[in-house]
Amino acid sequence: MSSSSSSSSRHGPRRYVIGVPTRCWCGQNITPLRFYRCEITLQRKTESHLFKWEDKAFFNEIMMVDAKCTKIVHDLSAQSKTLMDELDTQKYLLTKGTEDMMEILKANSLKMVQEIDINSNPATHTTSPPSHNSGCMKNIVVAVVVIGSMAYST
């Protein structure tokens, strides 16, 4: 037997088929034994028809699957890296936003306490009428601000 993996004919150019062949290049069906060969090879010995050993065909198929798996692994690792970069960016933005909000909340809390002090002290502000509940109101507002700050920071 010939060790050729693509053609059983001694006439004409040799062709190469990658993987397991399903048809000859002439269009005829393939007869699989321990090798693949065109069904009309025995009838037309002078023509060049497909002939390929089974082990070479399977080896080609395995190499193609391996190449596809390698590409999938590469694509998956690239996607994973992109995702991790995006998550790091989102984490940074979330942390920065939280810090900014805490600064704003502290500034507004201080402003509220100062306004309550001004409104609750009739000696410093003569246009506002004296209030009997101003000390109690001040304590409630401060408690709300403190609880809001604690709830927001968690």
Short mmCIF file of N, CA and C in Angstrom, two decimals:
data_model
loop_
_atom_site.label_atom_id
_atom_site.label_comp_id
_atom_site.label_asym_id
_atom_site.label_seq_id
_atom_site.Cartn_x
_atom_site.Cartn_y
_atom_site.Cartn_z
N MET A 1 0.83 -1.18 0.00
CA MET A 1 0.00 0.00 0.00
C MET A 1 0.87 1.24 0.00
N SER A 2 0.33 2.28 -0.52
CA SER A 2 1.04 3.55 -0.59
C SER A 2 0.92 4.29 0.73
N SER A 3 1.93 5.08 1.09
CA SER A 3 1.86 5.85 2.31
C SER A 3 1.34 7.25 2.06
N SER A 4 0.84 7.49 0.88
CA SER A 4 0.30 8.79 0.54
C SER A 4 -0.96 9.06 1.35
N SER A 5 -1.12 10.30 1.76
CA SER A 5 -2.30 10.62 2.56
C SER A 5 -3.35 11.37 1.75
N SER A 6 -3.11 11.60 0.46
CA SER A 6 -4.09 12.38 -0.25
C SER A 6 -4.52 11.79 -1.58
N SER A 7 -3.76 10.95 -2.18
CA SER A 7 -4.14 10.46 -3.50
C SER A 7 -3.61 9.06 -3.70
N SER A 8 -4.45 8.21 -4.31
CA SER A 8 -4.00 6.85 -4.58
C SER A 8 -3.50 6.69 -6.01
N SER A 9 -3.67 7.70 -6.78
CA SER A 9 -3.26 7.61 -8.18
C SER A 9 -1.83 8.10 -8.33
N ARG A 10 -1.13 7.49 -9.28
CA ARG A 10 0.23 7.94 -9.56
C ARG A 10 0.22 9.05 -10.60
N HIS A 11 -0.95 9.34 -11.14
CA HIS A 11 -1.07 10.36 -12.18
C HIS A 11 -1.76 11.59 -11.61
N GLY A 12 -1.28 12.75 -11.99
CA GLY A 12 -1.94 13.98 -11.58
C GLY A 12 -1.39 14.51 -10.27
N PRO A 13 -1.77 15.75 -9.94
CA PRO A 13 -1.28 16.38 -8.71
C PRO A 13 -1.94 15.79 -7.47
N ARG A 14 -1.18 15.79 -6.40
CA ARG A 14 -1.71 15.31 -5.13
C ARG A 14 -2.44 16.45 -4.43
N ARG A 15 -3.57 16.11 -3.86
CA ARG A 15 -4.36 17.08 -3.11
C ARG A 15 -4.40 16.65 -1.65
N TYR A 16 -4.64 17.61 -0.79
CA TYR A 16 -4.65 17.31 0.64
C TYR A 16 -5.99 17.73 1.23
N VAL A 17 -6.58 16.87 2.00
CA VAL A 17 -7.85 17.13 2.68
C VAL A 17 -7.57 17.18 4.17
N ILE A 18 -8.05 18.23 4.81
CA ILE A 18 -7.85 18.35 6.25
C ILE A 18 -9.02 17.71 6.97
N GLY A 19 -8.74 16.90 7.99
CA GLY A 19 -9.79 16.27 8.78
C GLY A 19 -10.35 15.02 8.13
N VAL A 20 -11.51 14.59 8.62
CA VAL A 20 -12.16 13.39 8.10
C VAL A 20 -12.93 13.78 6.85
N PRO A 21 -12.59 13.18 5.72
CA PRO A 21 -13.30 13.55 4.48
C PRO A 21 -14.71 12.96 4.44
N THR A 22 -15.60 13.67 3.79
CA THR A 22 -16.98 13.19 3.63
C THR A 22 -17.28 12.86 2.17
N ARG A 23 -16.58 13.53 1.26
CA ARG A 23 -16.75 13.27 -0.17
C ARG A 23 -15.40 13.43 -0.86
N CYS A 24 -15.27 12.75 -1.99
CA CYS A 24 -14.08 12.92 -2.84
C CYS A 24 -14.19 14.26 -3.55
N TRP A 25 -13.09 14.80 -4.05
CA TRP A 25 -13.16 16.06 -4.77
C TRP A 25 -13.87 15.92 -6.10
N CYS A 26 -14.11 14.66 -6.54
CA CYS A 26 -14.90 14.45 -7.74
C CYS A 26 -16.39 14.46 -7.43
N GLY A 27 -16.77 14.46 -6.14
CA GLY A 27 -18.17 14.53 -5.75
C GLY A 27 -18.75 13.20 -5.28
N GLN A 28 -18.03 12.10 -5.44
CA GLN A 28 -18.53 10.79 -5.05
C GLN A 28 -18.40 10.58 -3.54
N ASN A 29 -19.18 9.61 -3.03
CA ASN A 29 -19.13 9.27 -1.61
C ASN A 29 -17.80 8.61 -1.26
N ILE A 30 -17.50 8.58 0.03
CA ILE A 30 -16.28 7.99 0.55
C ILE A 30 -16.62 6.66 1.23
N THR A 31 -15.75 5.67 1.02
CA THR A 31 -15.91 4.39 1.71
C THR A 31 -14.89 4.34 2.84
N PRO A 32 -15.37 4.39 4.10
CA PRO A 32 -14.42 4.35 5.21
C PRO A 32 -14.08 2.90 5.59
N LEU A 33 -12.83 2.59 5.60
CA LEU A 33 -12.33 1.30 6.11
C LEU A 33 -11.30 1.68 7.16
N ARG A 34 -10.05 1.32 6.97
CA ARG A 34 -8.97 1.86 7.79
C ARG A 34 -8.42 3.10 7.11
N PHE A 35 -9.02 3.41 6.00
CA PHE A 35 -8.66 4.60 5.23
C PHE A 35 -9.93 5.10 4.55
N TYR A 36 -9.88 6.31 4.05
CA TYR A 36 -11.00 6.88 3.32
C TYR A 36 -10.61 6.92 1.85
N ARG A 37 -11.54 6.41 1.01
CA ARG A 37 -11.24 6.48 -0.41
C ARG A 37 -12.55 6.62 -1.17
N CYS A 38 -12.44 7.20 -2.34
CA CYS A 38 -13.58 7.44 -3.20
C CYS A 38 -14.12 6.10 -3.70
N GLU A 39 -15.46 6.01 -3.84
CA GLU A 39 -16.09 4.76 -4.27
C GLU A 39 -15.75 4.36 -5.70
N ILE A 40 -15.42 5.31 -6.54
CA ILE A 40 -15.14 4.95 -7.95
C ILE A 40 -13.64 4.81 -8.25
N THR A 41 -12.83 4.79 -7.20
CA THR A 41 -11.38 4.67 -7.40
C THR A 41 -11.02 3.36 -8.11
N LEU A 42 -11.67 2.28 -7.74
CA LEU A 42 -11.36 0.98 -8.35
C LEU A 42 -11.78 0.92 -9.81
N GLN A 43 -12.79 1.69 -10.19
CA GLN A 43 -13.27 1.68 -11.57
C GLN A 43 -12.42 2.56 -12.48
N ARG A 44 -11.89 3.64 -11.95
CA ARG A 44 -11.10 4.58 -12.76
C ARG A 44 -9.72 4.73 -12.14
N LYS A 45 -8.85 3.83 -12.41
CA LYS A 45 -7.53 3.80 -11.77
C LYS A 45 -6.60 4.89 -12.29
N THR A 46 -6.89 5.46 -13.44
CA THR A 46 -6.01 6.48 -13.99
C THR A 46 -6.30 7.87 -13.45
N GLU A 47 -7.45 8.03 -12.82
CA GLU A 47 -7.83 9.34 -12.29
C GLU A 47 -7.35 9.49 -10.85
N SER A 48 -7.19 10.74 -10.45
CA SER A 48 -6.76 11.05 -9.08
C SER A 48 -8.00 11.23 -8.20
N HIS A 49 -8.15 10.34 -7.23
CA HIS A 49 -9.28 10.42 -6.30
C HIS A 49 -8.76 10.40 -4.87
N LEU A 50 -9.65 10.71 -3.96
CA LEU A 50 -9.26 10.85 -2.56
C LEU A 50 -8.86 9.51 -1.94
N PHE A 51 -7.77 9.58 -1.18
CA PHE A 51 -7.33 8.45 -0.37
C PHE A 51 -6.63 9.05 0.85
N LYS A 52 -7.13 8.69 2.03
CA LYS A 52 -6.54 9.22 3.24
C LYS A 52 -6.62 8.17 4.34
N TRP A 53 -5.53 7.98 5.06
CA TRP A 53 -5.51 7.04 6.18
C TRP A 53 -6.38 7.58 7.31
N GLU A 54 -7.03 6.64 8.00
CA GLU A 54 -7.95 7.00 9.08
C GLU A 54 -7.24 7.73 10.22
N ASP A 55 -6.06 7.26 10.61
CA ASP A 55 -5.35 7.89 11.72
C ASP A 55 -4.94 9.33 11.39
N LYS A 56 -4.57 9.59 10.15
CA LYS A 56 -4.21 10.96 9.77
C LYS A 56 -5.44 11.86 9.77
N ALA A 57 -6.58 11.31 9.32
CA ALA A 57 -7.82 12.09 9.31
C ALA A 57 -8.23 12.46 10.74
N PHE A 58 -8.17 11.48 11.65
CA PHE A 58 -8.54 11.76 13.04
C PHE A 58 -7.55 12.72 13.70
N PHE A 59 -6.28 12.57 13.37
CA PHE A 59 -5.28 13.48 13.91
C PHE A 59 -5.58 14.91 13.46
N ASN A 60 -5.92 15.08 12.17
CA ASN A 60 -6.28 16.41 11.67
C ASN A 60 -7.50 16.97 12.40
N GLU A 61 -8.50 16.13 12.63
CA GLU A 61 -9.70 16.57 13.34
C GLU A 61 -9.36 17.00 14.76
N ILE A 62 -8.54 16.23 15.45
CA ILE A 62 -8.16 16.56 16.82
C ILE A 62 -7.38 17.87 16.86
N MET A 63 -6.50 18.07 15.89
CA MET A 63 -5.73 19.32 15.84
C MET A 63 -6.65 20.52 15.62
N MET A 64 -7.68 20.37 14.78
CA MET A 64 -8.62 21.47 14.55
C MET A 64 -9.42 21.77 15.82
N VAL A 65 -9.87 20.73 16.51
CA VAL A 65 -10.61 20.94 17.76
C VAL A 65 -9.70 21.58 18.81
N ASP A 66 -8.46 21.14 18.88
CA ASP A 66 -7.51 21.72 19.82
C ASP A 66 -7.29 23.21 19.53
N ALA A 67 -7.17 23.56 18.27
CA ALA A 67 -6.98 24.97 17.90
C ALA A 67 -8.20 25.79 18.30
N LYS A 68 -9.40 25.24 18.10
CA LYS A 68 -10.62 25.96 18.50
C LYS A 68 -10.68 26.11 20.01
N CYS A 69 -10.32 25.07 20.75
CA CYS A 69 -10.32 25.15 22.22
C CYS A 69 -9.32 26.19 22.71
N THR A 70 -8.16 26.23 22.10
CA THR A 70 -7.14 27.22 22.47
C THR A 70 -7.66 28.63 22.22
N LYS A 71 -8.33 28.83 21.10
CA LYS A 71 -8.90 30.15 20.79
C LYS A 71 -9.97 30.52 21.80
N ILE A 72 -10.81 29.57 22.19
CA ILE A 72 -11.86 29.84 23.17
C ILE A 72 -11.24 30.20 24.52
N VAL A 73 -10.21 29.48 24.93
CA VAL A 73 -9.53 29.78 26.20
C VAL A 73 -8.92 31.18 26.15
N HIS A 74 -8.30 31.52 25.04
CA HIS A 74 -7.70 32.85 24.89
C HIS A 74 -8.78 33.93 24.95
N ASP A 75 -9.89 33.74 24.24
CA ASP A 75 -10.98 34.71 24.25
C ASP A 75 -11.57 34.84 25.64
N LEU A 76 -11.72 33.72 26.34
CA LEU A 76 -12.28 33.74 27.68
C LEU A 76 -11.37 34.48 28.65
N SER A 77 -10.06 34.27 28.54
CA SER A 77 -9.15 34.97 29.44
C SER A 77 -9.13 36.47 29.14
N ALA A 78 -9.25 36.84 27.86
CA ALA A 78 -9.31 38.26 27.50
C ALA A 78 -10.59 38.89 28.06
N GLN A 79 -11.71 38.19 27.94
CA GLN A 79 -12.98 38.69 28.48
C GLN A 79 -12.91 38.80 30.00
N SER A 80 -12.26 37.84 30.63
CA SER A 80 -12.12 37.85 32.09
C SER A 80 -11.30 39.06 32.52
N LYS A 81 -10.22 39.35 31.82
CA LYS A 81 -9.39 40.50 32.15
C LYS A 81 -10.18 41.80 31.98
N THR A 82 -10.93 41.90 30.89
CA THR A 82 -11.74 43.10 30.65
C THR A 82 -12.78 43.27 31.75
N LEU A 83 -13.41 42.17 32.15
CA LEU A 83 -14.42 42.22 33.20
C LEU A 83 -13.80 42.65 34.53
N MET A 84 -12.63 42.11 34.86
CA MET A 84 -11.97 42.48 36.11
C MET A 84 -11.59 43.96 36.10
N ASP A 85 -11.12 44.48 34.96
CA ASP A 85 -10.79 45.90 34.86
C ASP A 85 -12.04 46.76 35.07
N GLU A 86 -13.16 46.34 34.47
CA GLU A 86 -14.41 47.07 34.65
C GLU A 86 -14.86 47.05 36.10
N LEU A 87 -14.74 45.89 36.75
CA LEU A 87 -15.13 45.79 38.16
C LEU A 87 -14.26 46.69 39.04
N ASP A 88 -12.96 46.75 38.75
CA ASP A 88 -12.07 47.63 39.51
C ASP A 88 -12.47 49.09 39.33
N THR A 89 -12.81 49.46 38.10
CA THR A 89 -13.24 50.84 37.84
C THR A 89 -14.52 51.15 38.59
N GLN A 90 -15.48 50.23 38.55
CA GLN A 90 -16.74 50.44 39.25
C GLN A 90 -16.52 50.54 40.76
N LYS A 91 -15.64 49.71 41.29
CA LYS A 91 -15.34 49.75 42.73
C LYS A 91 -14.74 51.10 43.12
N TYR A 92 -13.81 51.59 42.29
CA TYR A 92 -13.19 52.89 42.56
C TYR A 92 -14.24 54.00 42.54
N LEU A 93 -15.10 53.98 41.50
CA LEU A 93 -16.12 55.02 41.38
C LEU A 93 -17.11 54.96 42.55
N LEU A 94 -17.47 53.78 42.98
CA LEU A 94 -18.39 53.63 44.10
C LEU A 94 -17.76 54.14 45.39
N THR A 95 -16.51 53.80 45.62
CA THR A 95 -15.81 54.27 46.81
C THR A 95 -15.69 55.80 46.80
N LYS A 96 -15.31 56.35 45.67
CA LYS A 96 -15.16 57.80 45.53
C LYS A 96 -16.50 58.49 45.75
N GLY A 97 -17.57 57.95 45.17
CA GLY A 97 -18.91 58.53 45.33
C GLY A 97 -19.35 58.49 46.78
N THR A 98 -19.06 57.39 47.46
CA THR A 98 -19.43 57.27 48.88
C THR A 98 -18.69 58.30 49.72
N GLU A 99 -17.40 58.49 49.46
CA GLU A 99 -16.61 59.48 50.20
C GLU A 99 -17.16 60.89 49.95
N ASP A 100 -17.48 61.20 48.69
CA ASP A 100 -18.03 62.52 48.37
C ASP A 100 -19.36 62.75 49.07
N MET A 101 -20.22 61.74 49.06
CA MET A 101 -21.52 61.87 49.72
C MET A 101 -21.37 62.06 51.22
N MET A 102 -20.42 61.38 51.84
CA MET A 102 -20.19 61.54 53.27
C MET A 102 -19.73 62.97 53.59
N GLU A 103 -18.86 63.53 52.74
CA GLU A 103 -18.41 64.91 52.96
C GLU A 103 -19.58 65.88 52.84
N ILE A 104 -20.42 65.68 51.84
CA ILE A 104 -21.60 66.54 51.65
C ILE A 104 -22.54 66.40 52.84
N LEU A 105 -22.76 65.16 53.29
CA LEU A 105 -23.66 64.93 54.42
C LEU A 105 -23.12 65.59 55.69
N LYS A 106 -21.82 65.51 55.93
CA LYS A 106 -21.23 66.15 57.11
C LYS A 106 -21.37 67.67 57.03
N ALA A 107 -21.10 68.22 55.83
CA ALA A 107 -21.20 69.67 55.67
C ALA A 107 -22.65 70.14 55.88
N ASN A 108 -23.60 69.42 55.33
CA ASN A 108 -25.01 69.79 55.50
C ASN A 108 -25.46 69.62 56.94
N SER A 109 -24.95 68.59 57.61
CA SER A 109 -25.30 68.38 59.01
C SER A 109 -24.80 69.54 59.86
N LEU A 110 -23.58 69.96 59.62
CA LEU A 110 -23.01 71.07 60.37
C LEU A 110 -23.81 72.35 60.11
N LYS A 111 -24.18 72.56 58.85
CA LYS A 111 -24.98 73.72 58.49
C LYS A 111 -26.34 73.70 59.20
N MET A 112 -26.98 72.53 59.26
CA MET A 112 -28.27 72.40 59.94
C MET A 112 -28.14 72.70 61.43
N VAL A 113 -27.10 72.17 62.04
CA VAL A 113 -26.91 72.40 63.48
C VAL A 113 -26.69 73.89 63.75
N GLN A 114 -25.92 74.56 62.90
CA GLN A 114 -25.69 75.99 63.07
C GLN A 114 -26.99 76.78 62.91
N GLU A 115 -27.82 76.39 61.94
CA GLU A 115 -29.09 77.09 61.74
C GLU A 115 -30.02 76.85 62.93
N ILE A 116 -29.99 75.67 63.47
CA ILE A 116 -30.82 75.38 64.65
C ILE A 116 -30.36 76.20 65.83
N ASP A 117 -29.03 76.32 66.00
CA ASP A 117 -28.50 77.14 67.09
C ASP A 117 -28.95 78.59 66.94
N ILE A 118 -28.89 79.09 65.72
CA ILE A 118 -29.28 80.48 65.48
C ILE A 118 -30.77 80.66 65.76
N ASN A 119 -31.60 79.72 65.28
CA ASN A 119 -33.05 79.84 65.45
C ASN A 119 -33.50 79.56 66.88
N SER A 120 -32.78 78.77 67.62
CA SER A 120 -33.20 78.43 68.97
C SER A 120 -32.71 79.41 70.03
N ASN A 121 -31.76 80.25 69.72
CA ASN A 121 -31.24 81.22 70.67
C ASN A 121 -31.86 82.58 70.39
N PRO A 122 -32.84 83.02 71.18
CA PRO A 122 -33.51 84.29 70.90
C PRO A 122 -32.63 85.51 71.17
N ALA A 123 -31.59 85.37 71.95
CA ALA A 123 -30.74 86.51 72.27
C ALA A 123 -29.93 86.95 71.06
N THR A 124 -29.52 86.00 70.21
CA THR A 124 -28.70 86.36 69.06
C THR A 124 -29.54 86.77 67.86
N HIS A 125 -30.79 86.36 67.86
CA HIS A 125 -31.63 86.65 66.71
C HIS A 125 -32.93 87.27 67.21
N THR A 126 -33.07 88.58 67.13
CA THR A 126 -34.18 89.29 67.73
C THR A 126 -35.45 89.24 66.91
N THR A 127 -35.38 88.94 65.63
CA THR A 127 -36.58 88.96 64.79
C THR A 127 -37.41 87.70 64.93
N SER A 128 -36.83 86.61 65.37
CA SER A 128 -37.61 85.39 65.51
C SER A 128 -38.24 85.34 66.88
N PRO A 129 -39.49 84.88 66.95
CA PRO A 129 -40.14 84.81 68.26
C PRO A 129 -39.54 83.68 69.09
N PRO A 130 -39.52 83.80 70.39
CA PRO A 130 -38.95 82.74 71.22
C PRO A 130 -39.82 81.49 71.15
N SER A 131 -39.16 80.36 71.11
CA SER A 131 -39.86 79.08 71.00
C SER A 131 -39.65 78.29 72.27
N HIS A 132 -40.72 77.63 72.74
CA HIS A 132 -40.61 76.82 73.95
C HIS A 132 -39.98 75.46 73.66
N ASN A 133 -40.12 74.96 72.43
CA ASN A 133 -39.64 73.62 72.08
C ASN A 133 -38.30 73.65 71.34
N SER A 134 -37.62 74.75 71.27
CA SER A 134 -36.42 74.85 70.43
C SER A 134 -35.31 73.92 70.89
N GLY A 135 -35.10 73.73 72.18
CA GLY A 135 -34.08 72.80 72.67
C GLY A 135 -34.42 71.37 72.33
N CYS A 136 -35.68 71.04 72.45
CA CYS A 136 -36.14 69.69 72.11
C CYS A 136 -36.01 69.44 70.61
N MET A 137 -36.38 70.45 69.82
CA MET A 137 -36.29 70.34 68.36
C MET A 137 -34.84 70.17 67.93
N LYS A 138 -33.95 70.89 68.55
CA LYS A 138 -32.52 70.79 68.23
C LYS A 138 -32.03 69.37 68.48
N ASN A 139 -32.39 68.77 69.58
CA ASN A 139 -31.97 67.40 69.90
C ASN A 139 -32.51 66.40 68.88
N ILE A 140 -33.75 66.59 68.45
CA ILE A 140 -34.35 65.68 67.46
C ILE A 140 -33.62 65.78 66.12
N VAL A 141 -33.35 67.00 65.68
CA VAL A 141 -32.67 67.18 64.39
C VAL A 141 -31.26 66.60 64.45
N VAL A 142 -30.54 66.84 65.51
CA VAL A 142 -29.18 66.29 65.65
C VAL A 142 -29.24 64.76 65.65
N ALA A 143 -30.21 64.18 66.34
CA ALA A 143 -30.35 62.72 66.38
C ALA A 143 -30.64 62.18 64.98
N VAL A 144 -31.50 62.86 64.24
CA VAL A 144 -31.83 62.42 62.87
C VAL A 144 -30.58 62.48 61.98
N VAL A 145 -29.82 63.54 62.11
CA VAL A 145 -28.60 63.69 61.30
C VAL A 145 -27.60 62.60 61.65
N VAL A 146 -27.42 62.33 62.93
CA VAL A 146 -26.46 61.30 63.35
C VAL A 146 -26.91 59.93 62.87
N ILE A 147 -28.19 59.62 63.05
CA ILE A 147 -28.69 58.31 62.60
C ILE A 147 -28.61 58.18 61.09
N GLY A 148 -28.91 59.27 60.38
CA GLY A 148 -28.79 59.25 58.92
C GLY A 148 -27.35 59.02 58.48
N SER A 149 -26.41 59.64 59.16
CA SER A 149 -24.99 59.45 58.83
C SER A 149 -24.56 58.01 59.08
N MET A 150 -25.02 57.45 60.20
CA MET A 150 -24.65 56.07 60.52
C MET A 150 -25.28 55.10 59.51
N ALA A 151 -26.53 55.34 59.16
CA ALA A 151 -27.21 54.44 58.22
C ALA A 151 -26.58 54.53 56.84
N TYR A 152 -26.18 55.73 56.43
CA TYR A 152 -25.59 55.89 55.11
C TYR A 152 -24.20 55.28 55.01
N SER A 153 -23.44 55.35 56.10
CA SER A 153 -22.06 54.82 56.05
C SER A 153 -22.02 53.30 56.05
N THR A 154 -23.08 52.61 56.43
CA THR A 154 -23.08 51.15 56.41
C THR A 154 -23.61 50.69 55.14
#
